[in-house]
Amino acid sequence: MDYLLEIGVEEIPARFIPGIIEEVKNKGEEFLKEFGVQYEALISEATPRRIVFYVKGVLPKTEEKIQEVKGPAKKASYDSEGNPTRALLGFARSQGIEPNEVIEKEVNGVIYVFARKKTGGNPVDELLPEIARKLIKNLSFPKPMRWGDIDFKFIRPIRWLVSLLDEKVIPLEIAGIKADRISRGHRFLGQKEVVLDRAADYFVAMRENYVIVSLNERIEMIRAQLHRASAEEGVVVDQDEELLLENANLVEYPTVVIGEINREFLELPKEVIITPMKEHQRYFPLFKNDGSLYHKFLAVRNGGRENLAEIAEGYAKVLKARLYDARFFYREDLKKPLAAYNEKLTRIVFQEKLGTVWDKVLRLKELVVAIGRELNCDDEVKSYAVRAAELSKADLATNMVYEFPELQGIMGRDYALKSGERKEVAEAIFEHYLPRFSGDIVATSEVGILLSCAEKIDNLTAFFALKQIPTGSADPFGLRRQALGLLRTLIENKRFFSLKKAFDAAFNLLPAEVREKANFAEVYEELLEFIYQRFKGFLLEEGFSYDTIDAVLATGKDDFYDLYLRVRALENLRNHPSFTALTTTFTRAYNLARKGQGREVAESLLYEPAEKELFAEFREISLNVKELLREKAYLKAMEEVAALANPLDRFFNEVLVMAEDEKIRENRLGLLGAIAGLVLEIADLSKIVG
């Protein structure tokens, strides 16, 4: 048997639909399990006008189980004459059985009485009304609505209910709406009433009435039509996955329409056209092979292919009105040079305790100089970075960015170039926000890298000093993204950079009242741990082993490109034939070395051939390793260290480390300590688990 529950509603906002589908599935599974319903598969779907809970292969009765309930001990259940005591009588009554129906079982040497009860085997059609009612009433929504005079809230007012177990209507009433077998088709193309003879007819009947119930199918329909339409024009579609999902959740029957952009607007920067196109109209931009914007767009209508020319013309008119506004804002902004907008930043609060946006700009101007020294930037790069920092937030005061906040940095770059600023400065204004989202590009220009690092270091330091540290899923200032962005910027641009000095400089630029209430050592410790966690997550996604990462992070270094190279080297070394032996013997050496006093090795106190050989190997290798470490050649350094595996193993087999003679014992522990110290310069191999 199949069971269908369809909840017909007024238009659900697109952004809520994926969450509804997931919750219906999770809560549906939970309640079916709770009631013991056996079934083959559960399907949860939603469109703007309906929420669907479909259960395939439902068995007629719930699962039968034999349940044994433990009662009192046998000796407490019967009196001396073998008659049931009050304890047994009460237990039997509570379980709905006669006293003579109990069984006896031994538990931990004590005999107890048990009630054996048969549960389940209930007709499913009698349980489904309660399951459906419970499911509907337990769905949670960000902004539920109340309608009419009923005491009930839902995502949108309920207009119809379908509740069918095969051909049988399962009785259900919610918010004054009684369930039956009548669904509804597409608002404009389908039948007003679609009578379902049986639950299994549902999906076909909906398709015949221009409703594609499956979200994934709607997505794929749009994707295929976008590709076909763009291929016919010989251009490339910007297939933004979020925009694709949003469009799929706005329609029940998607059809792609191609429309024209009025050519008078093509003189505008493409971002000025694309942003209102995507953000306000949910249209898909098209691009020529050279990356320039094409004069047409693709949109998704909720309907078939009738009257497409008229529909496309209507879409183009709406976009034209949006672009008139955008062009007006753009032209107004260009009446002043970008630098003139800085005056308004003194009246825009960045954060209550951190001052205005202009205060942040002043911090960035000083911070890029400090970070520039650490990154070994030349004076020209630092001077460009100071100018870029000075202009970095100016576009926040422009009309375009006020209307479209996602254009921050993009408009700054455009306005800077229009104001006669150097290309290096303009590009850095754009790049300092990068990466803006997961998978986005990072800054790559010299000035952009410098300003991007300063932006993120200032934000991280400031909010950690204020104890505004992300917890759980809450991260209102996007600090996780910024920490990961800082890491990616340094790693992808291969920049060696110790963060402590930069964070120290950023801390000292914070307002005095913030510094006075914070302790830099504590702030830095929390920051480093926070960044370590982001770094670890980044490396795990890159495919590195967790214990390799732990071994490298145990060094406590804060140069993350350097740490990245170490992780890569150690991961490669895991294929070395001596790696397992090296980690085993190193761990033993490391643990023993901690028992010593850290004394230097006296060659005159080495007596056994194995310890002499080990010392000679170590002395030669250590010189090579230290030189390789200076060159950041970590794989070669690790390969050198791996050569110690065999002599170290022989040492442990042939030499008594904990000799009775204190001087000899301490000398041997000192040798192990020196070896451990050399390896720890690269990684803590004791963290490797296999």
XYZ file of C-alpha atoms in Angstrom:
690
model
C 0.000 0.000 0.000
C 1.016 3.633 -0.565
C 0.062 6.568 1.632
C -0.186 10.150 0.359
C -0.463 13.240 2.508
C -0.599 16.482 0.517
C -0.904 19.814 2.321
C -2.091 22.505 -0.078
C -1.105 26.019 0.950
C -0.814 29.588 -0.249
C 2.546 30.509 -1.830
C 5.521 29.385 0.284
C 8.614 31.648 0.040
C 11.272 29.911 -2.036
C 13.962 30.136 0.641
C 11.943 27.954 3.040
C 11.239 25.026 0.718
C 14.522 23.027 1.042
C 14.250 23.142 4.839
C 10.605 22.027 4.724
C 11.476 19.035 2.537
C 14.234 17.999 4.942
C 12.082 18.415 8.048
C 9.131 16.490 6.591
C 11.503 13.622 5.826
C 13.155 13.616 9.256
C 9.975 14.018 11.293
C 8.087 11.618 9.044
C 10.685 8.904 9.605
C 10.622 9.627 13.344
C 6.837 9.319 13.692
C 6.530 6.259 11.449
C 9.144 4.547 13.604
C 7.441 5.698 16.802
C 4.142 4.120 15.699
C 5.837 0.967 14.347
C 4.769 1.469 10.720
C 6.693 -0.729 8.286
C 7.316 0.653 4.787
C 9.685 0.513 1.799
C 10.492 4.173 1.143
C 9.532 7.688 2.164
C 9.364 10.620 -0.250
C 9.174 14.220 0.956
C 8.738 17.043 -1.545
C 7.446 20.587 -1.733
C 6.509 23.196 -4.320
C 5.376 26.779 -3.690
C 1.778 25.512 -3.262
C 2.061 22.094 -1.658
C 3.954 19.984 0.864
C 4.036 16.267 0.093
C 4.594 13.286 2.401
C 4.466 10.020 0.427
C 5.119 6.583 1.940
C 5.621 3.654 -0.435
C 5.088 -0.005 0.383
C 3.221 0.430 3.663
C 2.418 -2.883 5.360
C -1.185 -3.268 6.605
C -0.194 -3.746 10.227
C 2.524 -2.398 12.475
C 5.471 -4.552 13.431
C 4.691 -7.174 16.060
C 7.088 -7.420 18.981
C 7.333 -9.499 22.101
C 8.232 -7.262 25.010
C 9.393 -8.569 28.368
C 8.834 -6.240 31.321
C 10.815 -6.916 34.480
C 8.825 -7.115 37.708
C 9.674 -7.783 41.368
C 12.033 -10.504 42.542
C 10.462 -13.944 42.855
C 10.942 -14.013 46.617
C 8.983 -10.763 46.897
C 6.260 -12.035 44.568
C 4.988 -14.987 46.601
C 4.314 -15.572 50.271
C 5.407 -18.649 52.207
C 2.414 -20.582 50.916
C 3.079 -19.675 47.291
C 0.279 -17.149 46.973
C 0.811 -13.912 44.999
C 1.880 -10.993 47.151
C 0.623 -7.433 46.779
C 3.815 -6.682 44.824
C 3.037 -9.332 42.199
C -0.658 -8.464 42.051
C 0.157 -4.787 41.492
C 2.732 -5.608 38.810
C 0.334 -7.942 36.956
C -2.447 -5.359 37.096
C -0.146 -2.638 35.722
C 0.781 -4.877 32.786
C -2.771 -6.034 32.050
C -2.120 -9.734 32.726
C -3.097 -12.332 35.328
C -0.583 -13.202 38.102
C -0.305 -16.766 36.787
C 0.810 -15.472 33.358
C 4.189 -14.162 34.542
C 7.393 -15.954 33.635
C 10.579 -16.246 35.662
C 14.110 -15.302 34.626
C 17.447 -15.063 36.367
C 19.224 -11.696 36.293
C 22.652 -11.422 37.954
C 21.972 -14.441 40.125
C 18.509 -13.278 41.245
C 15.236 -14.704 39.899
C 12.662 -12.100 38.852
C 9.173 -12.335 37.436
C 8.534 -10.883 33.982
C 5.434 -9.974 32.028
C 5.630 -11.077 28.419
C 3.548 -8.743 26.302
C 2.772 -8.800 22.634
C 2.840 -5.321 21.095
C 2.192 -4.053 17.595
C 0.101 -5.721 14.950
C -2.178 -2.672 14.844
C -3.988 -1.742 11.620
C -2.011 1.060 9.970
C -5.101 2.823 8.637
C -6.166 3.452 12.236
C -2.804 5.035 13.091
C -2.260 7.212 10.020
C -4.663 10.005 11.089
C -2.664 10.550 14.267
C 0.689 10.280 12.427
C -0.420 12.837 9.810
C -1.838 15.170 12.462
C 1.325 14.910 14.539
C 3.531 15.527 11.501
C 1.649 18.663 10.444
C 1.521 20.119 13.944
C 5.194 19.450 14.648
C 6.628 21.103 11.550
C 8.548 24.229 12.538
C 8.874 27.327 10.374
C 10.916 30.544 10.632
C 7.831 32.766 10.224
C 4.592 30.809 10.785
C 1.234 32.475 10.101
C -2.103 32.506 11.859
C -5.215 33.036 9.732
C -8.895 33.400 10.371
C -10.009 32.922 13.948
C -8.395 29.517 14.466
C -5.724 28.808 17.040
C -3.214 27.250 14.645
C -0.038 28.419 12.903
C 1.550 27.140 9.696
C 4.006 28.382 7.084
C 1.071 29.713 5.028
C -2.726 29.223 5.267
C -3.789 25.646 4.461
C -6.293 25.494 1.588
C -6.710 21.747 0.971
C -5.634 18.362 2.298
C -5.291 15.001 0.563
C -4.926 11.915 2.758
C -5.074 8.609 0.847
C -4.013 5.071 1.710
C -4.278 3.421 -1.686
C -7.959 4.104 -2.612
C -9.114 4.856 0.939
C -9.444 8.396 2.274
C -7.803 8.527 5.695
C -9.832 10.923 7.851
C -7.964 14.046 8.905
C -8.987 17.581 9.814
C -6.537 20.446 10.378
C -7.443 24.114 10.843
C -11.012 23.441 9.754
C -9.915 21.742 6.507
C -11.055 18.138 6.012
C -8.916 15.785 3.955
C -10.324 14.071 0.885
C -9.032 12.788 -2.475
C -9.149 16.110 -4.344
C -5.877 17.870 -5.132
C -5.295 20.900 -7.331
C -3.228 21.359 -10.462
C -1.073 24.285 -11.582
C -2.725 27.579 -10.645
C -3.165 28.659 -14.298
C -2.570 25.589 -16.465
C -3.989 22.690 -14.465
C -7.459 21.654 -13.372
C -8.853 23.425 -10.347
C -9.764 20.038 -8.898
C -7.776 16.867 -9.561
C -9.610 13.800 -8.255
C -7.237 11.010 -7.251
C -8.601 7.470 -7.412
C -5.598 6.109 -5.535
C -2.407 7.423 -3.932
C -0.212 5.797 -6.592
C -1.788 8.033 -9.273
C -0.572 11.212 -7.589
C 2.728 12.044 -9.300
C 1.446 11.276 -12.822
C -1.773 13.218 -12.201
C 0.215 16.216 -11.016
C 2.498 16.119 -14.055
C -0.565 15.993 -16.335
C -1.742 19.123 -14.556
C 1.588 20.974 -14.939
C 2.954 20.352 -11.467
C 6.444 18.832 -11.165
C 6.382 17.694 -7.546
C 10.071 16.719 -7.320
C 12.419 19.602 -6.503
C 15.392 17.783 -8.051
C 13.442 17.222 -11.254
C 12.527 20.917 -11.451
C 16.204 21.807 -10.965
C 17.310 19.457 -13.738
C 14.587 20.711 -16.079
C 15.825 24.280 -15.606
C 19.475 23.251 -15.935
C 18.835 21.421 -19.229
C 16.813 24.312 -20.658
C 19.483 26.851 -19.650
C 22.150 24.827 -21.444
C 20.011 24.363 -24.532
C 19.037 28.032 -24.775
C 22.586 29.330 -24.220
C 24.018 26.830 -26.714
C 21.544 28.017 -29.344
C 22.816 31.579 -28.835
C 26.461 30.431 -28.854
C 27.113 31.914 -25.427
C 27.726 30.751 -21.851
C 25.147 30.932 -19.067
C 26.082 31.975 -15.529
C 24.620 28.874 -13.904
C 24.623 30.103 -10.318
C 23.549 27.076 -8.243
C 21.838 29.187 -5.570
C 19.910 31.071 -8.238
C 19.021 27.770 -9.892
C 17.673 26.408 -6.588
C 15.724 29.594 -5.898
C 14.085 29.509 -9.326
C 13.175 25.836 -8.894
C 11.453 26.742 -5.636
C 9.528 29.624 -7.207
C 7.726 27.496 -9.802
C 5.723 24.303 -10.188
C 6.302 23.899 -13.921
C 9.525 25.598 -15.107
C 10.063 26.900 -18.610
C 13.114 28.962 -19.572
C 12.499 32.213 -21.465
C 15.116 34.271 -23.335
C 14.827 38.047 -23.138
C 16.692 41.131 -24.372
C 18.699 43.659 -22.368
C 18.134 47.145 -23.741
C 21.424 47.953 -25.451
C 21.577 51.466 -23.998
C 22.503 49.895 -20.654
C 25.403 47.812 -21.957
C 27.738 50.779 -21.474
C 27.420 50.226 -17.706
C 29.917 47.986 -15.876
C 28.626 44.447 -16.210
C 28.300 44.059 -12.421
C 25.854 46.987 -12.365
C 23.656 45.057 -14.813
C 24.171 41.559 -13.424
C 23.436 42.366 -9.786
C 19.862 43.697 -10.187
C 19.294 41.023 -12.834
C 20.126 38.234 -10.376
C 19.234 39.720 -6.997
C 15.939 41.405 -7.888
C 14.688 39.540 -10.951
C 16.293 36.089 -10.529
C 17.426 36.142 -14.180
C 20.473 34.289 -15.488
C 23.100 36.454 -17.265
C 24.710 35.268 -20.483
C 28.336 35.849 -21.456
C 30.285 35.829 -24.683
C 33.363 33.627 -24.919
C 35.596 36.611 -24.101
C 33.776 37.092 -20.778
C 31.854 40.203 -21.802
C 28.147 40.447 -21.058
C 25.769 39.287 -23.815
C 22.760 41.442 -24.699
C 20.252 38.752 -23.707
C 19.305 36.960 -20.485
C 17.487 33.785 -19.458
C 14.597 33.691 -17.002
C 12.315 30.967 -15.636
C 8.543 31.251 -15.922
C 6.008 29.231 -13.978
C 4.179 27.692 -16.902
C 4.443 26.167 -20.356
C 5.698 27.474 -23.686
C 2.598 29.465 -24.587
C 3.068 33.184 -25.381
C 6.816 33.098 -24.708
C 7.480 36.221 -26.794
C 5.037 38.286 -24.736
C 6.397 36.824 -21.500
C 9.990 37.635 -22.523
C 8.983 41.182 -23.431
C 7.403 41.628 -20.007
C 10.514 40.344 -18.260
C 12.668 42.727 -20.323
C 10.475 45.710 -19.368
C 10.795 44.940 -15.660
C 14.571 44.627 -16.009
C 14.694 47.891 -17.965
C 13.068 49.710 -15.040
C 15.602 48.213 -12.644
C 18.491 49.210 -14.891
C 17.202 52.780 -15.203
C 17.517 53.023 -11.420
C 20.961 51.397 -11.415
C 22.197 53.739 -14.145
C 20.899 56.733 -12.219
C 22.726 55.628 -9.057
C 25.893 54.953 -11.032
C 25.898 58.331 -12.767
C 25.176 60.148 -9.500
C 28.080 58.357 -7.818
C 30.482 59.378 -10.580
C 29.791 63.069 -9.999
C 32.367 62.939 -7.172
C 35.767 61.220 -6.957
C 35.825 58.113 -4.789
C 37.911 59.792 -2.079
C 35.143 62.365 -1.522
C 32.908 59.648 -0.079
C 35.297 59.062 2.829
C 33.781 62.040 4.636
C 30.531 60.073 5.102
C 32.399 57.165 6.716
C 32.864 59.223 9.886
C 29.097 58.936 10.394
C 28.777 55.197 9.700
C 29.283 53.050 12.808
C 31.450 49.978 12.225
C 30.891 48.555 15.706
C 29.851 50.375 18.854
C 33.129 49.800 20.716
C 35.354 49.862 17.632
C 34.217 53.220 16.323
C 33.212 54.290 12.839
C 34.118 52.817 9.477
C 36.603 55.681 9.118
C 38.277 54.571 12.370
C 38.674 51.149 10.789
C 40.178 52.722 7.668
C 42.759 54.521 9.813
C 43.679 51.213 11.467
C 44.056 49.550 8.069
C 46.370 52.316 6.831
C 48.794 51.636 9.675
C 48.330 47.883 9.673
C 49.279 47.438 6.000
C 52.627 49.068 6.757
C 53.296 46.701 9.683
C 52.212 43.625 7.731
C 54.091 44.823 4.658
C 57.324 44.695 6.654
C 56.594 41.090 7.693
C 55.791 40.113 4.104
C 58.950 41.850 2.859
C 56.953 44.127 0.549
C 58.875 46.927 -1.132
C 58.132 50.590 -0.403
C 56.102 51.052 -3.577
C 53.746 48.187 -2.697
C 53.346 49.528 0.843
C 52.574 53.036 -0.412
C 49.949 51.688 -2.833
C 48.506 49.587 -0.004
C 48.190 52.655 2.238
C 46.275 54.480 -0.518
C 44.111 51.414 -1.191
C 43.365 51.144 2.546
C 42.381 54.821 2.604
C 39.870 54.232 -0.205
C 38.881 50.671 0.721
C 35.558 51.538 2.372
C 34.641 54.703 0.445
C 32.192 52.877 -1.811
C 30.088 51.955 1.249
C 28.828 55.550 1.150
C 27.842 55.426 -2.534
C 24.328 55.016 -3.921
C 25.151 51.786 -5.752
C 26.537 49.955 -2.730
C 23.753 51.286 -0.507
C 21.252 49.772 -2.947
C 23.300 46.625 -3.677
C 25.590 45.848 -0.688
C 27.039 42.822 -2.490
C 28.771 45.257 -4.878
C 31.129 46.534 -2.164
C 34.668 46.419 -3.477
C 33.449 45.907 -7.038
C 32.142 49.454 -7.262
C 35.130 50.700 -5.273
C 37.435 49.339 -7.965
C 35.377 50.855 -10.771
C 35.038 54.266 -9.111
C 38.743 54.314 -8.206
C 39.716 53.797 -11.836
C 37.202 56.427 -12.947
C 38.738 58.782 -10.341
C 42.222 58.351 -11.804
C 43.657 56.076 -9.120
C 46.392 53.621 -10.057
C 45.307 50.205 -11.270
C 47.176 48.534 -8.370
C 45.171 50.590 -5.863
C 41.836 49.953 -7.580
C 42.403 46.197 -7.830
C 43.352 45.991 -4.145
C 40.084 47.725 -3.173
C 38.229 44.873 -4.879
C 40.555 42.108 -3.691
C 40.618 43.004 -0.007
C 37.159 41.434 0.458
C 38.223 38.148 -1.170
C 37.280 35.367 -0.752
C 33.635 36.397 -0.308
C 32.156 32.887 -0.170
C 33.177 29.239 -0.239
C 35.106 28.464 -3.419
C 35.659 32.131 -4.290
C 39.016 33.368 -5.596
C 41.605 34.958 -3.289
C 43.605 38.154 -3.724
C 46.595 37.651 -6.031
C 48.074 41.120 -6.604
C 50.870 42.252 -4.270
C 48.868 45.197 -2.951
C 45.664 43.158 -2.791
C 47.285 40.382 -0.757
C 48.609 42.923 1.725
C 45.296 44.752 2.170
C 43.266 41.520 2.216
C 45.408 40.142 5.057
C 45.142 43.442 6.957
C 41.342 43.492 6.617
C 40.971 40.000 8.032
C 43.594 40.390 10.768
C 41.967 43.618 11.971
C 38.510 42.032 12.090
C 39.682 38.862 13.838
C 41.756 40.738 16.410
C 39.050 43.304 17.131
C 36.189 40.890 17.660
C 38.262 38.407 19.656
C 39.412 41.284 21.880
C 35.713 42.059 22.437
C 35.040 38.361 23.199
C 32.745 38.199 20.167
C 33.986 34.695 19.387
C 31.866 32.390 17.167
C 30.003 29.707 19.120
C 28.122 26.786 17.602
C 26.493 27.880 14.373
C 26.431 31.554 15.399
C 29.022 33.655 13.578
C 27.417 37.075 13.000
C 30.656 38.746 11.874
C 31.745 35.952 9.513
C 34.961 35.306 11.437
C 35.231 31.662 10.373
C 35.076 32.699 6.724
C 37.626 35.447 7.302
C 40.046 33.147 9.136
C 39.821 30.604 6.323
C 40.178 33.406 3.780
C 43.352 34.595 5.502
C 44.762 31.056 5.419
C 43.875 30.543 1.758
C 45.368 33.915 0.794
C 48.696 33.054 2.425
C 48.823 29.435 1.238
C 47.661 29.954 -2.351
C 50.067 32.877 -2.767
C 52.918 30.951 -1.056
C 53.591 33.632 1.555
C 55.680 32.855 4.630
C 54.235 34.999 7.371
C 54.261 34.738 11.179
C 50.862 35.877 12.405
C 51.772 36.804 15.977
C 53.504 40.077 15.065
C 50.620 41.039 12.790
C 48.010 40.311 15.454
C 50.105 42.231 17.984
C 50.222 45.237 15.655
C 46.464 44.999 15.045
C 45.774 44.759 18.786
C 47.808 47.880 19.511
C 45.780 49.826 16.935
C 42.452 49.068 18.656
C 40.733 51.785 20.727
C 42.342 52.240 24.155
C 39.198 51.211 26.032
C 39.128 47.907 24.127
C 42.822 47.201 24.771
C 42.489 48.002 28.475
C 39.795 45.360 28.953
C 41.631 42.665 26.984
C 44.880 40.779 27.446
C 46.819 40.286 24.216
C 48.368 36.976 25.312
C 44.887 35.543 25.954
C 43.446 37.044 22.784
C 46.291 35.638 20.694
C 46.011 32.180 22.280
C 42.288 32.060 21.453
C 42.924 33.398 17.953
C 45.633 30.852 17.220
C 43.462 27.951 18.390
C 40.562 29.291 16.305
C 42.748 29.552 13.206
C 44.267 26.117 13.888
C 40.745 24.644 13.754
C 39.997 26.362 10.434
C 43.398 25.208 9.113
C 42.718 21.649 10.205
C 39.322 21.640 8.495
C 40.852 23.080 5.327
C 43.554 20.381 5.250
C 41.098 17.555 5.934
C 39.032 18.728 2.946
C 42.253 18.696 0.911
C 42.606 14.996 1.784
C 45.419 15.065 4.356
C 45.366 12.590 7.271
C 44.206 13.994 10.598
C 47.220 12.623 12.505
C 49.625 14.144 9.969
C 47.967 17.500 10.641
C 48.096 16.995 14.430
C 51.788 16.078 14.243
C 52.620 19.322 12.443
C 50.355 21.576 14.520
C 52.051 20.234 17.657
C 55.077 22.343 16.692
C 53.069 25.426 17.729
C 54.190 27.419 14.677
C 52.054 30.288 13.373
C 53.375 30.562 9.822
C 50.599 28.727 8.012
C 52.167 28.405 4.581
C 55.190 26.933 6.354
C 52.872 24.552 8.252
C 51.160 23.628 4.991
C 54.497 22.642 3.438
C 55.306 20.521 6.506
C 51.960 18.721 6.327
C 52.450 18.027 2.631
C 55.982 16.724 3.239
C 54.975 14.498 6.150
C 52.011 13.113 4.221
C 54.341 12.217 1.335
C 56.807 10.626 3.753
C 54.131 8.175 4.899
C 54.932 6.166 1.755
C 58.606 5.877 2.785
C 59.591 2.265 3.685
C 61.121 3.398 6.998
C 58.195 5.608 8.063
C 56.486 3.174 10.439
C 59.791 2.204 12.049
C 60.719 5.881 12.371
C 57.484 6.869 14.107
C 57.695 3.895 16.480
C 61.314 4.473 17.468
C 60.883 8.254 17.627
C 57.932 7.912 19.988
C 60.016 5.657 22.226
C 62.950 8.086 22.065
C 60.681 11.047 22.777
C 59.082 9.394 25.807
C 62.455 8.347 27.263
C 64.077 11.724 26.558
C 61.552 13.439 28.813
C 63.051 11.544 31.752
C 66.451 13.169 31.235
C 67.860 16.549 32.275
C 68.364 17.822 28.721
C 72.168 17.662 28.939
C 74.417 17.867 25.902
C 75.882 14.626 24.589
C 79.452 13.852 25.684
C 81.075 11.695 23.015
C 83.553 10.410 25.621
C 80.666 8.737 27.491
C 79.539 6.717 24.484
C 80.773 3.137 24.884
C 78.513 0.794 22.957
C 78.999 0.455 19.169
C 75.276 1.043 18.562
C 75.233 4.355 20.447
C 78.434 5.505 18.745
C 76.933 4.703 15.352
C 73.698 6.506 16.245
C 75.546 9.604 17.430
C 77.700 9.712 14.296
C 74.635 9.376 12.056
C 72.784 12.011 14.070
C 75.654 14.500 13.964
C 75.954 14.235 10.197
C 72.221 14.250 9.547
C 71.454 17.134 11.922
C 73.703 19.489 9.965
C 71.935 18.557 6.732
C 68.488 18.805 8.320
C 69.083 22.268 9.768
C 70.222 23.537 6.391
C 67.184 21.983 4.708
C 64.892 23.543 7.319
C 66.319 26.959 6.531
C 65.491 26.287 2.877
C 61.962 25.074 3.811
C 62.790 21.783 2.071
C 60.732 19.740 4.501
C 60.372 16.558 2.466
C 64.137 16.270 2.028
C 64.594 17.065 5.725
C 62.143 14.303 6.659
C 63.889 11.863 4.333
C 67.173 12.679 6.086
C 65.540 12.056 9.464
C 64.130 8.746 8.189
C 67.734 7.532 7.814
C 67.907 7.472 11.634
C 65.229 4.767 11.873
C 67.600 1.776 11.568
C 70.447 3.014 13.827
C 67.849 4.139 16.376
C 66.209 0.720 16.295
C 69.605 -0.971 16.755
C 70.337 1.386 19.663
C 67.184 0.302 21.469
C 67.925 -3.378 20.818
C 71.567 -3.319 21.946
C 71.913 -0.477 24.463
C 70.486 -0.241 27.969
C 69.323 3.366 28.076
C 68.561 3.450 31.786
C 72.065 2.366 32.822
C 72.959 2.272 36.517
C 75.742 4.804 36.015
C 74.011 8.195 36.210
C 76.379 9.959 33.803
C 76.031 7.251 31.148
C 72.261 7.166 31.638
C 71.929 10.953 31.330
C 74.226 10.967 28.297
C 72.083 8.390 26.534
C 68.917 10.266 27.450
C 70.602 13.423 26.169
C 71.296 11.720 22.834
C 67.660 10.659 22.545
C 66.591 14.175 23.520
C 68.770 15.691 20.802
C 67.255 13.355 18.204
C 63.732 14.068 19.449
C 64.425 17.793 19.378
C 65.662 17.612 15.795
C 62.547 15.755 14.641
C 60.280 18.088 16.621
C 61.667 20.952 14.554
C 59.579 19.451 11.736
C 56.724 17.567 13.407
C 55.808 15.542 16.481
C 55.846 11.999 15.100
C 54.398 10.640 18.346
C 51.037 11.975 17.099
C 51.070 9.533 14.162
C 48.694 6.654 14.910
C 49.375 4.307 12.041
